[in-house]
Short mmCIF file of C-alpha atoms in Angstrom, two decimals:
data_model
loop_
_atom_site.label_atom_id
_atom_site.label_comp_id
_atom_site.label_asym_id
_atom_site.label_seq_id
_atom_site.Cartn_x
_atom_site.Cartn_y
_atom_site.Cartn_z
CA MET P 1 -9.73 -53.68 29.08
CA LYS P 2 -13.41 -51.93 28.26
CA LYS P 3 -12.97 -49.57 31.08
CA ILE P 4 -9.77 -48.06 29.55
CA THR P 5 -11.21 -47.80 26.56
CA TYR P 6 -13.95 -46.07 27.66
CA LEU P 7 -12.05 -43.74 29.79
CA ALA P 8 -9.21 -43.08 26.61
CA LEU P 9 -12.44 -42.15 24.39
CA MET P 10 -13.96 -39.85 27.38
CA ALA P 11 -10.58 -38.03 27.29
CA PHE P 12 -10.48 -37.55 23.50
CA VAL P 13 -14.09 -36.11 23.37
CA ALA P 14 -12.93 -33.91 26.06
CA PHE P 15 -10.00 -32.33 24.12
CA ALA P 16 -11.25 -32.48 20.90
CA PRO P 17 -12.57 -28.62 20.62
CA PHE P 18 -8.95 -27.79 21.48
CA MET P 19 -7.43 -29.84 19.02
CA PHE P 20 -9.57 -28.11 16.25
CA THR P 21 -9.34 -24.50 17.26
CA SER P 22 -5.86 -24.68 17.43
CA CYS P 23 -5.43 -25.75 13.56
CA TYR P 24 -7.69 -22.93 12.65
CA GLU P 25 -6.11 -20.14 14.62
CA ASP P 26 -3.19 -21.70 12.69
CA HIS P 27 -4.23 -19.49 9.34
CA TYR P 28 -3.06 -16.54 10.27
CA TYR P 29 -3.84 -14.89 6.50
CA ASP P 30 -7.30 -15.22 6.28
CA ASP P 31 -9.30 -12.69 4.76
CA TRP P 32 -9.95 -10.87 7.53
CA SER P 33 -5.81 -10.25 8.40
CA TRP P 34 -6.17 -7.68 5.53
CA ARG P 35 -8.33 -5.11 7.63
CA TYR P 36 -5.24 -3.99 9.29
CA GLY P 37 -3.91 -2.42 6.33
CA TYR P 38 0.10 -2.77 4.65
CA GLY P 39 3.16 -0.65 4.84
CA ARG P 40 5.25 0.50 7.32
CA TYR P 41 2.56 0.03 9.83
CA ASN P 42 1.23 -3.41 9.64
CA TYR P 43 1.92 -5.43 6.77
CA ASN P 44 6.04 -4.87 7.54
CA ASN P 45 5.27 -6.07 11.41
CA GLN P 46 4.04 -9.21 9.76
CA ASN P 47 7.85 -10.65 8.66
CA HIS P 48 7.82 -13.22 11.41
CA ASN P 49 5.39 -15.31 9.50
CA GLN P 50 7.30 -17.40 6.77
CA ASN P 51 4.33 -17.09 4.39
CA GLN P 52 4.41 -13.17 3.90
CA ASN P 53 5.58 -13.16 0.49
CA ASN P 54 3.52 -15.82 -1.27
CA ASN P 55 1.33 -14.70 -4.47
CA SER P 56 -1.89 -14.89 -2.16
CA THR P 57 -0.80 -12.24 0.00
CA ILE P 58 0.86 -9.61 -2.69
CA GLU P 59 -2.58 -10.54 -4.97
CA ALA P 60 -4.43 -9.62 -1.75
CA GLU P 61 -2.53 -5.99 -1.57
CA GLY P 62 -2.70 -5.41 -5.16
CA ALA P 63 -6.56 -5.74 -4.84
CA CYS P 64 -6.42 -3.64 -2.00
CA LEU P 65 -4.25 -0.81 -4.20
CA VAL P 66 -6.60 -1.00 -7.22
CA GLY P 67 -9.00 1.89 -7.34
CA THR P 68 -8.90 5.84 -7.26
CA TRP P 69 -7.19 7.77 -4.62
CA VAL P 70 -7.19 11.45 -3.78
CA GLY P 71 -5.37 13.81 -1.64
CA GLU P 72 -2.31 15.76 -1.44
CA MET P 73 1.31 15.35 -2.88
CA ILE P 74 4.55 17.05 -1.71
CA TYR P 75 7.19 16.80 -4.64
CA THR P 76 11.21 17.14 -3.69
CA TYR P 77 13.20 17.44 -6.47
CA PRO P 78 16.43 18.71 -7.81
CA ASP P 79 16.28 22.18 -9.55
CA GLU P 80 18.01 23.45 -12.70
CA PHE P 81 21.24 24.39 -9.84
CA GLY P 82 20.71 20.88 -8.45
CA ALA P 83 19.49 22.60 -5.06
CA LYS P 84 16.65 20.99 -3.15
CA ALA P 85 13.09 22.33 -4.19
CA GLN P 86 9.63 21.27 -3.51
CA ALA P 87 5.81 21.66 -4.86
CA ARG P 88 2.71 20.87 -3.42
CA PHE P 89 -0.77 20.11 -4.97
CA ASN P 90 -3.82 18.16 -5.23
CA ALA P 91 -3.92 14.61 -6.95
CA GLU P 92 -5.94 11.93 -8.11
CA MET P 93 -4.30 8.75 -8.60
CA ILE P 94 -6.18 5.86 -10.56
CA PHE P 95 -4.92 2.38 -9.86
CA GLN P 96 -6.07 -0.22 -12.62
CA LEU P 97 -5.51 -4.01 -13.82
CA ASN P 98 -3.53 -4.62 -17.26
CA LYS P 99 -4.96 -7.04 -19.91
CA ASN P 100 -3.41 -9.69 -17.73
CA ASN P 101 -5.68 -9.17 -14.91
CA SER P 102 -2.79 -9.70 -12.48
CA TYR P 103 -3.32 -8.04 -9.01
CA THR P 104 0.07 -7.66 -8.93
CA GLU P 105 0.89 -5.43 -11.99
CA GLY P 106 -1.47 -2.64 -14.06
CA VAL P 107 -1.20 0.58 -15.45
CA GLY P 108 -2.64 3.89 -14.20
CA THR P 109 -3.22 7.87 -14.48
CA GLU P 110 -2.28 10.60 -12.35
CA ILE P 111 -4.38 14.05 -12.43
CA ASP P 112 -2.59 16.74 -10.81
CA THR P 113 -4.12 20.25 -9.84
CA ALA P 114 -2.74 23.47 -8.47
CA GLY P 115 -5.18 26.20 -8.71
CA SER P 116 -6.36 26.42 -12.12
CA ASP P 117 -3.17 24.50 -13.53
CA THR P 118 -3.31 20.56 -14.19
CA GLN P 119 -1.52 17.66 -15.71
CA THR P 120 -2.12 14.14 -16.01
CA LEU P 121 0.44 11.64 -16.19
CA SER P 122 0.29 7.75 -16.99
CA PHE P 123 2.01 5.07 -15.33
CA THR P 124 2.50 1.26 -15.09
CA TRP P 125 2.55 -0.02 -11.62
CA TYR P 126 4.01 -3.70 -10.12
CA ILE P 127 4.14 -5.28 -6.73
CA ASP P 128 7.53 -7.23 -6.06
CA LYS P 129 7.51 -10.69 -4.32
CA SER P 130 8.12 -8.53 -0.67
CA GLY P 131 5.49 -6.73 -1.06
CA ASN P 132 7.24 -3.34 -2.28
CA ILE P 133 5.30 -1.00 -4.93
CA PHE P 134 6.78 0.47 -7.87
CA VAL P 135 5.43 3.42 -9.97
CA ARG P 136 6.82 4.22 -13.38
CA TYR P 137 6.05 6.80 -15.02
CA ASP P 138 5.67 6.76 -18.95
CA ALA P 139 6.30 10.16 -20.50
CA THR P 140 9.78 10.01 -18.55
CA GLY P 141 10.75 6.71 -17.20
CA LYS P 142 11.29 7.48 -13.63
CA THR P 143 10.73 5.17 -10.96
CA PHE P 144 9.78 5.51 -8.04
CA LYS P 145 9.33 2.98 -4.85
CA LEU P 146 7.41 2.43 -1.93
CA ASP P 147 9.34 0.33 0.27
CA VAL P 148 7.27 -2.23 2.53
CA GLU P 149 10.55 -2.48 4.83
CA SER P 150 11.18 1.37 5.37
CA ASN P 151 10.27 2.41 9.09
CA ALA P 152 11.23 5.99 7.83
CA LYS P 153 9.63 6.34 4.05
CA GLY P 154 7.70 3.40 3.77
CA PHE P 155 3.84 3.50 3.15
CA TYR P 156 0.68 2.54 4.55
CA LEU P 157 -2.23 0.61 2.54
CA ASP P 158 -5.76 -0.06 3.63
CA ASN P 159 -9.19 -0.08 2.21
CA ASN P 160 -9.91 3.62 2.92
CA SER P 161 -6.06 5.02 3.33
CA PHE P 162 -2.94 5.01 1.37
CA ASN P 163 -0.07 7.57 2.39
CA GLY P 164 3.45 7.38 3.09
CA PHE P 165 6.24 8.11 0.39
CA MET P 166 7.19 6.75 -3.32
CA VAL P 167 10.96 7.51 -3.60
CA ALA P 168 13.04 7.69 -7.29
CA GLN P 169 15.49 4.85 -7.69
CA LYS P 170 18.25 7.00 -9.63
CA ASP P 171 17.33 10.51 -8.97
CA VAL P 172 17.06 12.47 -5.64
CA GLU P 173 13.50 12.78 -5.79
CA GLU P 174 10.79 11.55 -3.64
CA ILE P 175 6.73 12.17 -3.41
CA GLU P 176 5.29 12.30 0.00
CA PHE P 177 1.40 11.68 -0.31
CA ASN P 178 -1.47 11.34 1.93
CA PHE P 179 -4.76 9.65 0.27
CA THR P 180 -8.14 8.41 0.92
CA ARG P 181 -10.03 6.11 -1.18
CA ARG P 182 -12.90 7.83 -3.63
CA GLY P 183 -16.07 5.56 -4.21
CA ASN P 184 -18.96 6.18 -6.23
CA SER P 185 -19.71 9.36 -4.14
CA LYS P 186 -18.39 12.67 -4.34
CA ARG P 187 -14.97 13.51 -4.27
CA SER P 188 -13.52 13.31 -0.61
CA ALA P 189 -12.94 16.25 0.95
CA ALA P 190 -10.55 14.76 3.71
CA LYS P 191 -7.37 16.95 4.37
CA ALA P 192 -3.77 15.29 3.98
CA LYS P 193 -1.95 14.89 6.65
CA PHE P 194 1.90 15.26 6.54
CA LYS P 195 4.92 15.02 8.63
CA THR P 196 6.31 17.50 6.76
CA ASP P 197 5.32 21.07 7.33
CA THR P 198 3.64 22.62 4.27
CA THR P 199 3.37 26.29 5.56
CA ASN P 200 6.31 27.31 3.34
CA ILE P 201 6.17 25.16 0.12
CA PRO P 202 4.77 26.41 -2.83
CA TYR P 203 1.22 25.00 -3.98
CA LYS P 204 2.42 24.29 -7.92
CA LEU P 205 2.88 21.89 -10.38
CA VAL P 206 6.31 20.53 -11.72
CA LYS P 207 6.49 18.30 -14.69
CA ARG P 208 7.91 14.72 -13.98
#
């Protein structure tokens, strides 16, 4: 009997490291997982995990979003005759928390520049339980959606890069953007890289 007990104890000691290692690896959404980004490239590829839509996931996305982003935008909109028109401009987009200090919603400011022309737009933003980001401009009430599930017109977000599409819910409008994060150093000089051919798109501002 003592011999059987001894053998069982030795077997447990031999396999114990594998048991604890397996339990640790089950924590898929630890802090390190966020370095791979969000949006159509990475965040959307994690749909197999049942915990994707929990509060900690969405708050981590919001924490990554908060800050100042700079780059270029291409705005597609209907002109006065209803025809498709486009404009491109530099933009600085600042995402902040509101008084609730929740990482799932907040306020922001967008500063657009084209040559000597500039415009400043205020907006509110929030992230729904699926990870979609919504931006609502205060002056016009237009709401643009950043769709986490879209492969064609989704978005990508990590600590340094934020790019993709913002698509209006009602009007035939969309904004293609490519941003880099601005820290405490000088404004980023990174050149935006768009899928769209920008050669013939006028460099100007359009109110929205």
